[in-house]
Tab-separated table of C-alpha atoms in Angstrom:
chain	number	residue	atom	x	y	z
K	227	UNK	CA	7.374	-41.698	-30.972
K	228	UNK	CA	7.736	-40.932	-26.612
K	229	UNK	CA	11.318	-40.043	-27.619
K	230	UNK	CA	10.727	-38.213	-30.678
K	231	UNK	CA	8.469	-35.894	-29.197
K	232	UNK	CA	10.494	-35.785	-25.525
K	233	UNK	CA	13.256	-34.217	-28.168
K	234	UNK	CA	10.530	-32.056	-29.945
K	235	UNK	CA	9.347	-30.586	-26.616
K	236	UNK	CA	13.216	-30.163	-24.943
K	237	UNK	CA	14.300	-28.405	-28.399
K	238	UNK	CA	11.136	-25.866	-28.191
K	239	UNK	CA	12.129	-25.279	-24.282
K	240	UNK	CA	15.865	-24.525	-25.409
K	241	UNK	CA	14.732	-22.402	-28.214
K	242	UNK	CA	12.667	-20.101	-25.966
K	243	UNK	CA	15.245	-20.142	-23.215
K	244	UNK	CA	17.939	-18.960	-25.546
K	245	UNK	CA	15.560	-16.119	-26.880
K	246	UNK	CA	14.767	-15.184	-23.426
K	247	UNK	CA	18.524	-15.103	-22.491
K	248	UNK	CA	19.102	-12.943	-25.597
K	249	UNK	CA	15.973	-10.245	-24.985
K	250	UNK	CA	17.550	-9.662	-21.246
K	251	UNK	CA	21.276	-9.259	-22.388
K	252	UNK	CA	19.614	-6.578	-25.060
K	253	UNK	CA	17.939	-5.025	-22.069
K	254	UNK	CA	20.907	-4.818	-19.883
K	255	UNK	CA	23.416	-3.565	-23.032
K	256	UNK	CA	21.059	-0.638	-23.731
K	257	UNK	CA	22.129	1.266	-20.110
K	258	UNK	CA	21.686	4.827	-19.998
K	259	UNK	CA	21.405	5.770	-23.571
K	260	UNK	CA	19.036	3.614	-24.689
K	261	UNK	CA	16.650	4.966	-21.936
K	262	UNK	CA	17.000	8.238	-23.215
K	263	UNK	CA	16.303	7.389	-26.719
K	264	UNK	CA	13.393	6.265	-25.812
K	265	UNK	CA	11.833	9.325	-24.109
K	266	UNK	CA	9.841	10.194	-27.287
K	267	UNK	CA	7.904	6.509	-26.836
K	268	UNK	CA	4.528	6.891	-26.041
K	269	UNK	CA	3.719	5.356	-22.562
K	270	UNK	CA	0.225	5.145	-20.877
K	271	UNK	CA	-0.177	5.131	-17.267
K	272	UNK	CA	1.644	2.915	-14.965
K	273	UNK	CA	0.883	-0.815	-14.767
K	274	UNK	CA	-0.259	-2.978	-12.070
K	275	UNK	CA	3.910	-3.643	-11.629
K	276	UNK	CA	5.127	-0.233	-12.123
K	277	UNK	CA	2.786	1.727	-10.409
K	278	UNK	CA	-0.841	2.582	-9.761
K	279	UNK	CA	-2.305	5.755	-9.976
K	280	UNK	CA	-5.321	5.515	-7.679
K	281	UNK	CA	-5.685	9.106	-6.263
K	282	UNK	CA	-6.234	12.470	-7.570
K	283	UNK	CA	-5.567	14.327	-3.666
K	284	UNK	CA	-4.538	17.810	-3.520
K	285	UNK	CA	-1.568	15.945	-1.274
K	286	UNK	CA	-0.058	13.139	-3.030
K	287	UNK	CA	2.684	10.714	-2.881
K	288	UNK	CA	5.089	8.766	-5.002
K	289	UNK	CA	6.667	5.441	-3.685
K	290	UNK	CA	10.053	3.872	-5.174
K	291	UNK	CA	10.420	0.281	-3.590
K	292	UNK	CA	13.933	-1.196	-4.033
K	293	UNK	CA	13.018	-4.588	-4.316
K	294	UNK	CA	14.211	-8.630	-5.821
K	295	UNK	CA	11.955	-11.166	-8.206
K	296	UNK	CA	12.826	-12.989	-5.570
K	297	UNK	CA	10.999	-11.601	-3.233
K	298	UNK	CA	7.661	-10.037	-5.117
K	299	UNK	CA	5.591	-10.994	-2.232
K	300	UNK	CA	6.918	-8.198	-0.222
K	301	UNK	CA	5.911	-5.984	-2.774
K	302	UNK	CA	2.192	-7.018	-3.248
K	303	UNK	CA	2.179	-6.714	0.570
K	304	UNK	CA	3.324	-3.187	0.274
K	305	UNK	CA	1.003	-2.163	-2.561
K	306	UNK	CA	-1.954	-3.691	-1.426
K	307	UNK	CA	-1.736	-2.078	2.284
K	308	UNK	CA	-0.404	1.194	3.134
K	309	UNK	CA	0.247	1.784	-0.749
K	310	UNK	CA	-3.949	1.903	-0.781
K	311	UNK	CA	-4.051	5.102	0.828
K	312	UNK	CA	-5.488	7.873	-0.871
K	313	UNK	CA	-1.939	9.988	-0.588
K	314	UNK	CA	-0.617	7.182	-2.593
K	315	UNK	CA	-0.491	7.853	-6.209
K	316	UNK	CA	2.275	5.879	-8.144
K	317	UNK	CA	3.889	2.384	-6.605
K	318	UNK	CA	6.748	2.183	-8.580
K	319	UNK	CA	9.407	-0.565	-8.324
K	320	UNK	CA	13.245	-1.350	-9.206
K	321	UNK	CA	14.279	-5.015	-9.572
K	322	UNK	CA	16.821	-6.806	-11.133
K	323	UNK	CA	15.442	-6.164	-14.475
K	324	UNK	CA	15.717	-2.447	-13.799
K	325	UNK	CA	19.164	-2.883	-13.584
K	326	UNK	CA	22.356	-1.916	-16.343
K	327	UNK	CA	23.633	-5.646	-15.508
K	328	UNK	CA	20.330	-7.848	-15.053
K	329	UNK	CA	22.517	-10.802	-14.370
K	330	UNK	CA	24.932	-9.776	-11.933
K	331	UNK	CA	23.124	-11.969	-8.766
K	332	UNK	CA	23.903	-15.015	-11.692
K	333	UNK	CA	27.204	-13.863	-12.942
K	334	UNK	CA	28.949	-13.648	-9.478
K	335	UNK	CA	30.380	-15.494	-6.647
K	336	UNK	CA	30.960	-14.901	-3.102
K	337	UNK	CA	35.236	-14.553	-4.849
K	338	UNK	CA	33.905	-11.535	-6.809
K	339	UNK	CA	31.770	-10.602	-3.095
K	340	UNK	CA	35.782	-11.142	-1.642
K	341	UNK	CA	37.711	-9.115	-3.843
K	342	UNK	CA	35.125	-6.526	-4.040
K	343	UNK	CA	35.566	-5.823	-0.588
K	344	UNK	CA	39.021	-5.848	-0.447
K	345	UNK	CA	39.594	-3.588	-3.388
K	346	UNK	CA	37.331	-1.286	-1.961
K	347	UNK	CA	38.826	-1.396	1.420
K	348	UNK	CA	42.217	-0.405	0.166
K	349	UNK	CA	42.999	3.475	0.670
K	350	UNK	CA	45.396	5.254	-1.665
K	351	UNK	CA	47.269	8.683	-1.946
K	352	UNK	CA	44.817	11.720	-2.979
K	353	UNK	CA	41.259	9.765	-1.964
K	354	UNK	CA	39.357	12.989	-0.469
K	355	UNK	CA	38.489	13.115	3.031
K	356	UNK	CA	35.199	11.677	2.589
K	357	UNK	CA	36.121	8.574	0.575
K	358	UNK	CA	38.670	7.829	2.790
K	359	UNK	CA	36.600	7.277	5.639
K	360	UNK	CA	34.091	5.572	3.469
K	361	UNK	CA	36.591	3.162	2.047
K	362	UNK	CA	37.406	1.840	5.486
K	363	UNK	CA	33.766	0.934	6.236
K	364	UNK	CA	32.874	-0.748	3.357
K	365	UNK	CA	31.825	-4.045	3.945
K	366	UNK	CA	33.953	-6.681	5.281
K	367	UNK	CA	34.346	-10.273	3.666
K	368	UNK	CA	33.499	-12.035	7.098
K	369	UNK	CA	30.356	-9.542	7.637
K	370	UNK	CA	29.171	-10.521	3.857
K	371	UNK	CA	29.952	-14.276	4.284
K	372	UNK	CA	26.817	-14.188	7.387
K	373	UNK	CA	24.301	-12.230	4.951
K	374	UNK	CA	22.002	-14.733	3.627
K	375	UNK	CA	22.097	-13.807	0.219
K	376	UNK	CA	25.560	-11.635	-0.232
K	377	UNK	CA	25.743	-11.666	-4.341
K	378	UNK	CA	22.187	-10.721	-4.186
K	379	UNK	CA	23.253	-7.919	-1.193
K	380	UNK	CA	26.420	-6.650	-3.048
K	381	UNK	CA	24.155	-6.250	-7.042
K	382	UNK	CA	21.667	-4.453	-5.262
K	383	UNK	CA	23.404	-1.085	-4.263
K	384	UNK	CA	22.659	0.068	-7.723
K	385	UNK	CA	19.196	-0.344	-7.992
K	386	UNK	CA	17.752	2.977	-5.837
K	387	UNK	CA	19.275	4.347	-9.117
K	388	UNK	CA	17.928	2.073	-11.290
K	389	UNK	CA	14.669	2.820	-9.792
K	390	UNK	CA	15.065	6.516	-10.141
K	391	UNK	CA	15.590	6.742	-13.786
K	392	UNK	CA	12.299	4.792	-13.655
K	393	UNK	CA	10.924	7.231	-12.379
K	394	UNK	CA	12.572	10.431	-13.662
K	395	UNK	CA	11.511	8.523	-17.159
K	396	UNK	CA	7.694	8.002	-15.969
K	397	UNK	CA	7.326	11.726	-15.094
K	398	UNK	CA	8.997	12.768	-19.049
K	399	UNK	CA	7.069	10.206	-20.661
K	400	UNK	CA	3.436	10.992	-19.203
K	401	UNK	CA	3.905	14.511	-18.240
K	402	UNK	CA	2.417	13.796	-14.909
K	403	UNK	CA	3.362	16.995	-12.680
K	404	UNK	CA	6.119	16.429	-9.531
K	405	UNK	CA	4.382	14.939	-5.962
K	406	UNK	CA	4.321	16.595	-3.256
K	407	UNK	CA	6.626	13.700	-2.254
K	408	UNK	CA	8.463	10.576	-3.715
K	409	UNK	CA	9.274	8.483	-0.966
K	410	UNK	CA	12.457	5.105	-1.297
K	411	UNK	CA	12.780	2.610	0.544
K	412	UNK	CA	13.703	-1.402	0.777
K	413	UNK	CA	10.624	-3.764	-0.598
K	414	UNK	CA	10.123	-4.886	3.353
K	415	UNK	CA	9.851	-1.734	5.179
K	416	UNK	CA	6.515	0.246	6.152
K	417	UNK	CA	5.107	3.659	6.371
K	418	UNK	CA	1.997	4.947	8.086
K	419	UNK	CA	0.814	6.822	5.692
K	420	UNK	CA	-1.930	8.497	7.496
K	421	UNK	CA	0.583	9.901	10.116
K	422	UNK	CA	2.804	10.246	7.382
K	423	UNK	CA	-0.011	13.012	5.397
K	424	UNK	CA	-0.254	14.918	8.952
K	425	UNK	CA	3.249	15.044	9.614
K	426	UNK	CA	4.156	16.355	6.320
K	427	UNK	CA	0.591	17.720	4.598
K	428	UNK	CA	1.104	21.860	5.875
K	429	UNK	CA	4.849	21.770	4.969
K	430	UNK	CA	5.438	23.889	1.682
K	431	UNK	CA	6.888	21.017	-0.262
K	432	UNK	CA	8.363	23.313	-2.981
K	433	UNK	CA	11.296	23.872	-0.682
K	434	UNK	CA	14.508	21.868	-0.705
K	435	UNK	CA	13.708	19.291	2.143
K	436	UNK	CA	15.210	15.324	1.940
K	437	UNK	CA	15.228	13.612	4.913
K	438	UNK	CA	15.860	9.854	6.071
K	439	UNK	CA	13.483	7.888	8.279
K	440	UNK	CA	16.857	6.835	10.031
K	441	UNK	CA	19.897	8.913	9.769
K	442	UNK	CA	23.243	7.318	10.051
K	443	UNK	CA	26.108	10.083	10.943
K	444	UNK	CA	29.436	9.731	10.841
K	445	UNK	CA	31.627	11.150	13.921
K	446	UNK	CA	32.543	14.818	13.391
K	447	UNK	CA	35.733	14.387	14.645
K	448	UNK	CA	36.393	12.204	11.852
K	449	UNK	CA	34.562	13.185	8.779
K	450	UNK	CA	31.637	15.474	7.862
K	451	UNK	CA	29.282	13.214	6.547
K	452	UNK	CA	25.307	11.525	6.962
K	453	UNK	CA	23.612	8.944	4.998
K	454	UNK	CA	20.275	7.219	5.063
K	455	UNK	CA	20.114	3.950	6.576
K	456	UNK	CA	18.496	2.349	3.528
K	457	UNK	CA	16.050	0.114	4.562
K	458	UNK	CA	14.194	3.337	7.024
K	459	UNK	CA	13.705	5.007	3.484
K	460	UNK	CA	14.134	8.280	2.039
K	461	UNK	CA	11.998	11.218	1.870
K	462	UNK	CA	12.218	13.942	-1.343
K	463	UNK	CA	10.143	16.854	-1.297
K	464	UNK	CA	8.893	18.350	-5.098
K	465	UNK	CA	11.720	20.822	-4.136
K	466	UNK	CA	14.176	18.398	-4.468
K	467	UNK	CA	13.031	16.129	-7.060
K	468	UNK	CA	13.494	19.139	-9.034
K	469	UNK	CA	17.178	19.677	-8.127
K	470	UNK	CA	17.789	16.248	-9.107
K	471	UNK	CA	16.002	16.625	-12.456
K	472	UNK	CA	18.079	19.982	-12.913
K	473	UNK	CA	20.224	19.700	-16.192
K	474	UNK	CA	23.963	21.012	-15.842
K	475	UNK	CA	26.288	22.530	-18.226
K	476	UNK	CA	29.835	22.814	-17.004
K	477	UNK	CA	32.196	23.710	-20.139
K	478	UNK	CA	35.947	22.209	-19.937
K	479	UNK	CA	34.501	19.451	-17.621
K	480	UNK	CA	31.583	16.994	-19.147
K	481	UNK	CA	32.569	15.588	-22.483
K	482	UNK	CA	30.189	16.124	-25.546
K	483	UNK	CA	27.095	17.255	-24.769
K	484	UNK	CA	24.475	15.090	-23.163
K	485	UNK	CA	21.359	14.005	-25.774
K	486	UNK	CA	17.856	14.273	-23.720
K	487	UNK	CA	14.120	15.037	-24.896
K	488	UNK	CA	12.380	16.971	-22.673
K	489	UNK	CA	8.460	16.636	-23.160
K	490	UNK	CA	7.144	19.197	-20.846
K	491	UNK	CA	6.563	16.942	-17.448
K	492	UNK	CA	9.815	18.759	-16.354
K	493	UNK	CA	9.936	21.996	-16.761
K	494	UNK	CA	12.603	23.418	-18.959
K	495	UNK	CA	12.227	26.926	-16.862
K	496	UNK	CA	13.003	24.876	-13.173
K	497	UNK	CA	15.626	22.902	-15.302
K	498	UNK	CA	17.432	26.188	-15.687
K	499	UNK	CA	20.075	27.208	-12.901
K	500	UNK	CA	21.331	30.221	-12.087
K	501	UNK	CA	24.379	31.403	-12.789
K	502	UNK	CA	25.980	31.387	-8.809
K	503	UNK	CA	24.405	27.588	-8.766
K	504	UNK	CA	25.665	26.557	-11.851
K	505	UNK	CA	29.426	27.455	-11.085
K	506	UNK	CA	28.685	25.843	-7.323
K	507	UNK	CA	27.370	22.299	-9.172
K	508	UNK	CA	30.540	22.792	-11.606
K	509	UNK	CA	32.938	23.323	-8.657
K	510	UNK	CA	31.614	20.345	-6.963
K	511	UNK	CA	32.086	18.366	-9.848
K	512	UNK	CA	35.399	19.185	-10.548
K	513	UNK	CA	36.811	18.705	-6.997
K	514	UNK	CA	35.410	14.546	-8.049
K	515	UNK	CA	35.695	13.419	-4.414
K	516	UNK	CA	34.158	10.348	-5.422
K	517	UNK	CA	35.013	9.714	-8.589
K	518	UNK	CA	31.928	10.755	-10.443
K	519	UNK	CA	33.527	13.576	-13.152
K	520	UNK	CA	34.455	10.851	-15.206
K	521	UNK	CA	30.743	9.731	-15.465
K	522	UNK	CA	29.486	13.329	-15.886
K	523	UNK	CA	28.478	14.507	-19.418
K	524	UNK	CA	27.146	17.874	-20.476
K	525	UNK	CA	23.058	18.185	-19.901
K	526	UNK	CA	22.637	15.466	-17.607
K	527	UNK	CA	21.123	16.120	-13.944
K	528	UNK	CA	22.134	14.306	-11.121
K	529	UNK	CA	19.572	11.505	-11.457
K	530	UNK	CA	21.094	10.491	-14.870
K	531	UNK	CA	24.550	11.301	-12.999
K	532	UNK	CA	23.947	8.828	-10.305
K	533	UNK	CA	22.610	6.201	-12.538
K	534	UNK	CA	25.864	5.797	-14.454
K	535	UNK	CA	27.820	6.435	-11.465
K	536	UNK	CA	26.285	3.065	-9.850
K	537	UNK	CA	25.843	1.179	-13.037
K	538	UNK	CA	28.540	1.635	-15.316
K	539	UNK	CA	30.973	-0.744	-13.621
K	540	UNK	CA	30.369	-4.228	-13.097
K	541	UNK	CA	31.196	-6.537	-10.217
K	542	UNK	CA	31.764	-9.299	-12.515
K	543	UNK	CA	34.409	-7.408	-13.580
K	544	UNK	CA	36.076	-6.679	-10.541
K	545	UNK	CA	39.267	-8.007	-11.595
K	546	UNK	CA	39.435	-5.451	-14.468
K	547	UNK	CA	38.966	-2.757	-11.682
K	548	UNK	CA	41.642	0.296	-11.915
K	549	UNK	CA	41.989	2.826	-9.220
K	550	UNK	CA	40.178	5.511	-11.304
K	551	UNK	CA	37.248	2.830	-12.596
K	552	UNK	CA	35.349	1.135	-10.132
K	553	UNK	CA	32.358	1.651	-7.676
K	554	UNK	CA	32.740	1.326	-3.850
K	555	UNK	CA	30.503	2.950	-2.467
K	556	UNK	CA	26.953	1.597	-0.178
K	557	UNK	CA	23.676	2.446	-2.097
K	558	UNK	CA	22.902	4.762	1.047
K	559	UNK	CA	26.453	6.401	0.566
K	560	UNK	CA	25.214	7.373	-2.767
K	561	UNK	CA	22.112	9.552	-2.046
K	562	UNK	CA	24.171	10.733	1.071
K	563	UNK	CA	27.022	12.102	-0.988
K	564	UNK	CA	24.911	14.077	-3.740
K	565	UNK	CA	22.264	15.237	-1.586
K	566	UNK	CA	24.769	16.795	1.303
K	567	UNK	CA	27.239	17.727	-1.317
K	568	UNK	CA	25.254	18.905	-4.253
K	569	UNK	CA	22.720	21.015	-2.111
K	570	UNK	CA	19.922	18.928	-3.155
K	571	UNK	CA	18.625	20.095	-0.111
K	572	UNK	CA	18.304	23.009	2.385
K	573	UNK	CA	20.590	22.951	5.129
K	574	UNK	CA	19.398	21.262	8.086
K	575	UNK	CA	17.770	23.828	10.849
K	576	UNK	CA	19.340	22.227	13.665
K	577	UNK	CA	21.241	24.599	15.707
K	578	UNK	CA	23.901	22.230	16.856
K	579	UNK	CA	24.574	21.706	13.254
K	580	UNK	CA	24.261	25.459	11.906
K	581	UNK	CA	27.705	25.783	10.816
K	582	UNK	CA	28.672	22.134	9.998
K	583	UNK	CA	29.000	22.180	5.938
K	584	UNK	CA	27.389	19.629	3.665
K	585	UNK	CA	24.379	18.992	6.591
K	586	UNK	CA	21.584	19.167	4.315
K	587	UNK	CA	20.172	15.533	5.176
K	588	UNK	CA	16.911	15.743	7.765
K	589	UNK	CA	16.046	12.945	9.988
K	590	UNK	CA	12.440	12.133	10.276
K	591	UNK	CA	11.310	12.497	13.929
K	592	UNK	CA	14.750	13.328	14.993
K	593	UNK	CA	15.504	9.427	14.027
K	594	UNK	CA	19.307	9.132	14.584
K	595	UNK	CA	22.606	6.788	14.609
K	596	UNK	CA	25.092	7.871	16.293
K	597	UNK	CA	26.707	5.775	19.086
K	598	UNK	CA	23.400	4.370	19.277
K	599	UNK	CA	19.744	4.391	17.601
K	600	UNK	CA	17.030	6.487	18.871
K	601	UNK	CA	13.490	7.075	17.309
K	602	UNK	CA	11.910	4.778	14.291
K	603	UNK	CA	15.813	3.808	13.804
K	604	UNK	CA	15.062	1.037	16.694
K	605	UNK	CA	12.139	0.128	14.483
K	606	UNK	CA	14.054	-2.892	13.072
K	607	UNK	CA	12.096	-5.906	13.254
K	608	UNK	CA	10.005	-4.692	16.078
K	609	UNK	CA	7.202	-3.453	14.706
K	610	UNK	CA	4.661	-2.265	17.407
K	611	UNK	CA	1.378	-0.687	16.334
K	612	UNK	CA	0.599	3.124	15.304
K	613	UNK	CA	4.586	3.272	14.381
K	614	UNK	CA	5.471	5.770	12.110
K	615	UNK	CA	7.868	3.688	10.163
K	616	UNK	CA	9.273	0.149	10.569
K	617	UNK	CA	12.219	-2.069	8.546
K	618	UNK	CA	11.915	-6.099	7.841
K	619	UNK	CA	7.727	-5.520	8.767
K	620	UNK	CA	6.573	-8.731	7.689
K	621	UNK	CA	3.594	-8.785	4.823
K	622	UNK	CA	1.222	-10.605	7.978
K	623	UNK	CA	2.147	-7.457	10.027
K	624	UNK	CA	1.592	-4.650	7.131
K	625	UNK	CA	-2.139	-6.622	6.209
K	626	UNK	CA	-3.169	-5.997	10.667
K	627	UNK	CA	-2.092	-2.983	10.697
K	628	UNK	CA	-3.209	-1.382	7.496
K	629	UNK	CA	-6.661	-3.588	8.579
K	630	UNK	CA	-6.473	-1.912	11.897
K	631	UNK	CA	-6.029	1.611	10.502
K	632	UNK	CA	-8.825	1.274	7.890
K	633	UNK	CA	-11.327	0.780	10.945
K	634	UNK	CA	-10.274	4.252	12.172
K	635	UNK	CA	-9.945	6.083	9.117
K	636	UNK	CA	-12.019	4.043	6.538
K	637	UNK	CA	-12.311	7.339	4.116
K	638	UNK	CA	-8.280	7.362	4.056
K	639	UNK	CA	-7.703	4.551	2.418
K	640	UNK	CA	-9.147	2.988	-1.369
């Protein structure tokens, strides 16, 4: 009878293991389209996991954390500290599961890590200017081979966009109108949020504005280009947000015409370009410097145009990789490309900069790389008290300070 039911049990456990392998691969086949389809789904507020909505301020505050299953601790940390202040309203997140290929961290070795790297280090005949430079800083084997987790490092530089169609798909769904805000960043980093309402609070967020809490740029003398550093975060005004949710025709260039249900949260009136922005989106397109007309279809914005940009190719299948199908390219790269190149946002006011094309990234607090860091961009690991902003904050850290900071400004916080 002990080994009848031993069988009994093991055959249930393999039964519901199978199913669960099944329900994830259905998840992950779905993509893009799927998502879409099911824009006309009714959806209540966020959950617990998803998001929050715990404020009704005339100010408020999105937050996208790029975060691991593995590592969900840093995200309770998050949302139960500075996430708790009344800016805050939504705490999404993007995880594996958000992901086109859930199982890519299981799928892959540190071979596909190798030949990732090397394809994506080779530079061929006609790459443009920027993608050129960009190939010959993509990650080195050696580099990857000291990251603790490098299959888990190189599946997660699609998941900002993962998260994003999260989000664009959140705002559709409920109808909930734009923040003045939406703010990415890595599942250990921190904002002050109550600095981060006084900074930003008496700006007009309609306009254009996205700027990175640490901005990486590239030597002029080399190529025109800046980039967030990833793990400083992002920040989006409603300006931009609706840039990104824009929807683009471009006859002669997207094939078929793009299938999307718009339910009002967006609206169809700041959807609409003009004709002079229209032909400048098309002409960007069309010049493909890095390989994203191919993913482009008629009616998408550049949200969905990002999210099959990242996730239609999979590292698994590197060795299937052609020249004109693959993805090399940083998750920071990404956001750097389309928001300098697709006027996402204004150009930058700095004067040095005034004539410098494609500067529309801002740094936060005049945060920097260069040939070194300056500001919150030496805020890496050494988190010190009243910061703005800090990277790899430890959940101890975020629960003192967000303890300390309640003491001073009890009414800011739930």
């Amino acid at each position: 009878m002990g080994l009848k039911r031993v069988a009994c049990v093991f055959a249930t456990f393999m039964i519901f293991s199978i199913f669960a392998t099944w329900e994830l691969h259905r998840r992950a086949s779905s993509e893009l389209d799927g998502y879409i389809r099911n824009l006309n789904k009714s959806n209540d507020a966020p959950h617990d996991h998803t998001g929050a909505v715990i404020s009704s301020s005339s100010f408020t505050v999105d937050i996208l954390s790029v975060a691991s299953v593995n590592q969900q601790y840093l995200l309770h940390a998050q949302q139960t500290t500075f996430a708790t202040h009344k800016s805050v309203r939504n705490f999404f997140n993007a995880t594996e599961t958000d992901d086109a290929d859930p199982f890519c961290h299981a799928n892959i070795t540190f071979q596909h890590v190798d030949s990732v790297s090397k394809f994506c280090r080779k530079r061929h005949h006609g790459m443009s200017p920027v993608l050129r430079y960009l190939s010959g800083q993509y990650a080195r084997t050696p580099w990857l081979g000291k990251k603790k987790n490098p299959t888990g490092w190189l599946c997660a530089q699609v998941r900002p966009y993962s998260g994003l169609m999260k989000v664009q798909l959140h705002y559709q769904r409920t109808g909930q109108e734009l923040p003045d805000y939406l703010l990415i960043f890595d599942d250990d980093t921190y904002y002050n949020m109550e600095k981060f309402q006084m900074n930003f609070a008496s700006f007009d967020s309609s306009i254009e504005k996205v700027y990175a809490g640490c901005l990486v740029r590239a030597p002029l003398h080399m190529v025109n280009f800046t980039f967030p550093f990833g793990g400083f975060g992002s920040i989006l005004s409603k300006g931009a947000l609706v840039r990104l949710f824009r929807r683009h025709q471009c006859p002669g260039l997207g094939g078929g015409n793009y299938i999307y249900i718009n339910d009002g949260s967006i609206n169809d009136k700041e959807s609409l370009l003009t004709e002079d922005s229209s032909a400048d989106f098309c002409s960007r397109l069309e010049q493909d410097n890095v390989g994203e007309l191919k993913y482009f279809t008629n009616g998408m914005n550049l949200v969905e145009l990002m999210y099959k940009y990242t996730n239609t190719e999979k590292y698994r299948d590197v060795n299937k990789w052609t020249r004109d199908s693959h993805f090399c390219m940083h998750s920071d790269w990404v956001l750097g490309y389309f928001v300098n190149y697709y006027n996402v946002s204004t150009h930058v006011t700095e004067p040095k900069f005034k004539n410098v094309p494609h500067a529309r990234f801002e740094s936060y607090k005049k945060s920097e790389i260069y040939s070194r860091g300056t500001g919150f961009c030496r805020n890496d690991a050494r988190c010190e008290k009243d910061t703005d902003i800090c990277h790899r904050a430890t959940p101890e850290w975020m629960e003192m300070e967000t303890a300390r900071l309640k003491l001073m400004a009890p009414d800011s916080f739930q």
